[in-house]
Coordinates of N, CA and C in Angstrom, one line a residue:
X11 N 0.8 -1.2 0.0 CA 0.0 0.0 0.0 C 0.9 1.2 0.0
X12 N 0.6 2.2 -0.9 CA 1.4 3.4 -0.9 C 0.5 4.6 -0.5
X13 N 1.0 5.4 0.3 CA 0.3 6.7 0.7 C 1.1 7.8 0.1
X14 N 0.8 9.0 0.5 CA 1.4 10.2 -0.1 C 3.0 10.2 0.1
X15 N 3.4 9.9 1.3 CA 4.9 9.9 1.6 C 5.5 8.7 2.0
X16 N 4.7 7.7 2.4 CA 5.2 6.4 3.0 C 4.6 5.2 2.3
X17 N 5.5 4.3 2.0 CA 5.0 2.9 1.6 C 4.8 2.1 2.8
X18 N 3.6 1.4 2.9 CA 3.3 0.7 4.1 C 3.0 -0.8 3.7
X19 N 3.6 -1.7 4.4 CA 3.3 -3.1 4.3 C 2.4 -3.6 5.3
X20 N 1.3 -4.2 4.9 CA 0.3 -4.8 5.9 C 0.5 -6.3 5.8
X21 N 0.8 -6.9 7.0 CA 1.2 -8.3 7.1 C 0.4 -9.0 8.1
X22 N -0.1 -10.2 7.7 CA -0.9 -11.0 8.7 C 0.1 -11.8 9.5
X23 N 0.2 -11.5 10.8 CA 1.1 -12.2 11.7 C 0.3 -13.0 12.7
X24 N 0.1 -14.3 12.4 CA -0.6 -15.2 13.3 C -2.1 -14.7 13.5
X25 N -2.7 -14.2 12.5 CA -4.1 -13.8 12.6 C -4.3 -12.3 13.0
X26 N -3.2 -11.6 13.2 CA -3.2 -10.2 13.6 C -2.6 -9.4 12.4
X27 N -3.3 -8.4 11.9 CA -2.8 -7.5 10.9 C -1.9 -6.5 11.5
X28 N -0.7 -6.4 10.9 CA 0.3 -5.4 11.4 C 0.7 -4.6 10.2
X29 N 1.0 -3.3 10.5 CA 1.4 -2.4 9.4 C 2.8 -1.8 9.8
X30 N 3.7 -1.9 8.8 CA 5.0 -1.4 9.0 C 5.5 -0.6 7.8
X31 N 6.3 0.4 8.0 CA 6.9 1.1 6.9 C 7.7 0.1 6.0
X32 N 7.4 0.2 4.7 CA 8.0 -0.8 3.8 C 9.3 -0.4 3.3
X33 N 10.3 -0.2 4.2 CA 11.6 0.2 3.9 C 12.6 -0.3 4.9
X34 N 13.8 -0.6 4.5 CA 14.8 -1.0 5.5 C 15.5 0.3 5.9
X35 N 15.7 0.5 7.2 CA 16.3 1.7 7.7 C 17.8 1.7 7.5
X36 N 18.3 0.6 7.1 CA 19.8 0.5 6.8 C 20.1 1.1 5.4
X37 N 19.3 0.8 4.4 CA 19.7 1.4 3.1 C 18.5 1.8 2.3
X38 N 17.3 2.0 2.9 CA 16.1 2.4 2.3 C 15.6 1.5 1.2
X39 N 16.0 0.2 1.2 CA 15.4 -0.7 0.2 C 14.0 -1.2 0.7
X40 N 13.3 -1.7 -0.3 CA 11.9 -2.2 0.0 C 12.0 -3.5 0.7
X41 N 11.3 -3.6 1.8 CA 11.3 -4.9 2.6 C 10.5 -6.0 1.9
X42 N 9.3 -5.7 1.4 CA 8.4 -6.7 0.8 C 8.9 -7.2 -0.6
X43 N 9.8 -6.5 -1.2 CA 10.3 -6.9 -2.5 C 11.4 -8.0 -2.3
X44 N 10.9 -9.2 -1.9 CA 11.8 -10.3 -1.7 C 12.1 -10.6 -0.2
X45 N 11.6 -9.8 0.7 CA 11.8 -10.0 2.1 C 11.0 -11.2 2.6
X46 N 11.6 -11.9 3.5 CA 11.0 -13.1 4.1 C 10.3 -12.8 5.4
X47 N 9.0 -13.1 5.4 CA 8.2 -12.9 6.6 C 8.2 -14.2 7.4
X48 N 8.5 -14.1 8.7 CA 8.3 -15.3 9.6 C 7.1 -15.0 10.5
X49 N 6.0 -15.6 10.2 CA 4.7 -15.4 10.9 C 4.8 -15.8 12.3
X50 N 5.5 -16.8 12.7 CA 5.6 -17.2 14.1 C 6.4 -16.2 14.9
X51 N 7.5 -15.7 14.4 CA 8.3 -14.8 15.1 C 7.9 -13.3 14.9
X52 N 6.9 -13.1 14.0 CA 6.5 -11.8 13.6 C 7.6 -10.9 13.2
X53 N 8.5 -11.4 12.3 CA 9.6 -10.6 11.7 C 9.6 -10.6 10.2
X54 N 10.3 -9.6 9.7 CA 10.5 -9.6 8.2 C 12.0 -9.4 8.0
X55 N 12.6 -10.2 7.1 CA 14.0 -10.1 6.8 C 14.2 -9.2 5.6
X56 N 15.1 -8.2 5.7 CA 15.4 -7.4 4.5 C 16.1 -8.3 3.5
X57 N 15.6 -8.2 2.2 CA 16.2 -9.1 1.2 C 17.6 -8.6 0.8
X58 N 18.1 -7.4 1.1 CA 19.4 -7.0 0.6 C 20.5 -7.4 1.6
X59 N 20.3 -7.2 2.9 CA 21.4 -7.4 3.8 C 21.1 -8.3 5.0
X60 N 19.8 -8.7 5.1 CA 19.5 -9.7 6.1 C 19.0 -9.2 7.4
X61 N 18.9 -7.9 7.6 CA 18.4 -7.4 8.9 C 17.0 -7.9 9.1
X62 N 16.7 -8.3 10.4 CA 15.4 -8.7 10.8 C 14.7 -7.6 11.5
X63 N 13.4 -7.3 11.2 CA 12.7 -6.3 11.8 C 11.5 -6.9 12.5
X64 N 11.2 -6.5 13.7 CA 10.0 -6.9 14.5 C 8.8 -6.2 13.9
X65 N 7.9 -6.9 13.4 CA 6.7 -6.3 12.8 C 5.8 -5.6 13.8
X66 N 5.9 -5.9 15.0 CA 5.1 -5.3 16.0 C 5.6 -3.9 16.5
X67 N 6.9 -3.8 16.5 CA 7.6 -2.6 17.0 C 8.4 -1.8 15.9
X68 N 8.7 -2.5 14.8 CA 9.6 -1.8 13.8 C 11.0 -1.8 14.1
X69 N 11.4 -2.3 15.3 CA 12.8 -2.3 15.7 C 13.6 -3.5 15.0
X70 N 14.8 -3.2 14.6 CA 15.6 -4.2 14.0 C 16.1 -5.1 15.1
X71 N 16.2 -6.4 14.9 CA 16.7 -7.4 15.8 C 18.0 -7.9 15.5
X72 N 18.5 -7.6 14.3 CA 19.9 -8.0 13.8 C 20.5 -6.8 13.0
X73 N 21.8 -6.8 13.0 CA 22.5 -5.8 12.2 C 22.5 -6.3 10.7
X74 N 22.7 -5.4 9.7 CA 23.3 -4.1 9.9 C 22.4 -2.9 10.3
X75 N 21.1 -3.1 10.2 CA 20.2 -2.1 10.6 C 20.2 -1.9 12.1
X76 N 20.1 -0.6 12.5 CA 20.1 -0.3 13.9 C 19.0 0.7 14.3
X77 N 18.4 1.3 13.3 CA 17.3 2.2 13.5 C 15.9 1.5 13.2
X78 N 15.0 1.8 14.0 CA 13.6 1.3 13.8 C 12.9 2.0 12.6
X79 N 12.0 1.3 12.0 CA 11.1 1.8 11.0 C 9.7 2.0 11.7
X80 N 8.9 2.9 11.1 CA 7.6 3.2 11.7 C 6.7 2.0 11.6
X81 N 5.8 1.9 12.6 CA 4.7 1.0 12.6 C 3.4 1.8 12.7
X82 N 2.3 1.2 12.3 CA 1.1 2.0 12.3 C -0.1 1.1 12.9
X83 N -1.0 1.7 13.7 CA -2.1 1.0 14.2 C -3.0 0.5 13.0
X84 N -3.5 -0.7 13.1 CA -4.4 -1.2 12.1 C -5.8 -1.5 12.8
X85 N -6.8 -1.1 12.1 CA -8.2 -1.4 12.5 C -9.0 -2.0 11.4
X86 N -9.6 -3.1 11.7 CA -10.5 -3.8 10.7 C -11.9 -3.4 11.1
X87 N -12.7 -2.7 10.2 CA -14.0 -2.3 10.6 C -14.9 -2.5 9.4
X88 N -15.9 -3.4 9.6 CA -16.9 -3.7 8.5 C -16.2 -4.3 7.3
X89 N -15.1 -5.1 7.5 CA -14.4 -5.7 6.4 C -13.4 -4.8 5.7
X90 N -13.2 -3.6 6.2 CA -12.3 -2.7 5.6 C -11.1 -2.5 6.6
X91 N -9.9 -2.5 6.0 CA -8.7 -2.3 6.8 C -8.4 -0.8 6.8
X92 N -8.2 -0.3 8.0 CA -7.9 1.2 8.2 C -6.6 1.3 8.9
X93 N -5.8 2.3 8.5 CA -4.6 2.6 9.1 C -4.6 4.0 9.7
X94 N -3.9 4.2 10.8 CA -3.7 5.6 11.3 C -2.3 5.9 11.0
X95 N -2.1 6.8 10.1 CA -0.7 7.1 9.6 C -0.1 8.3 10.3
X96 N -0.8 9.0 11.1 CA -0.3 10.2 11.9 C -0.3 9.9 13.3

């Protein structure tokens, strides 16, 4: 999903929808473009350098990334997915 200034990935993690900025804080590459999602651990691995990001917090759990990416609250209402981006 692309908004005005931010690309957002919405990922089903064990039945819970989570929204995370779709970029690696290490080199600004796209996470979902080849990134591996581990639904049990709720992480996504950057396809370029292997940093793992926690989908719930946006924090990297491995190097080389050391800065978190933004996460966003997700609400499902009447079958529609809504995000709070601000």
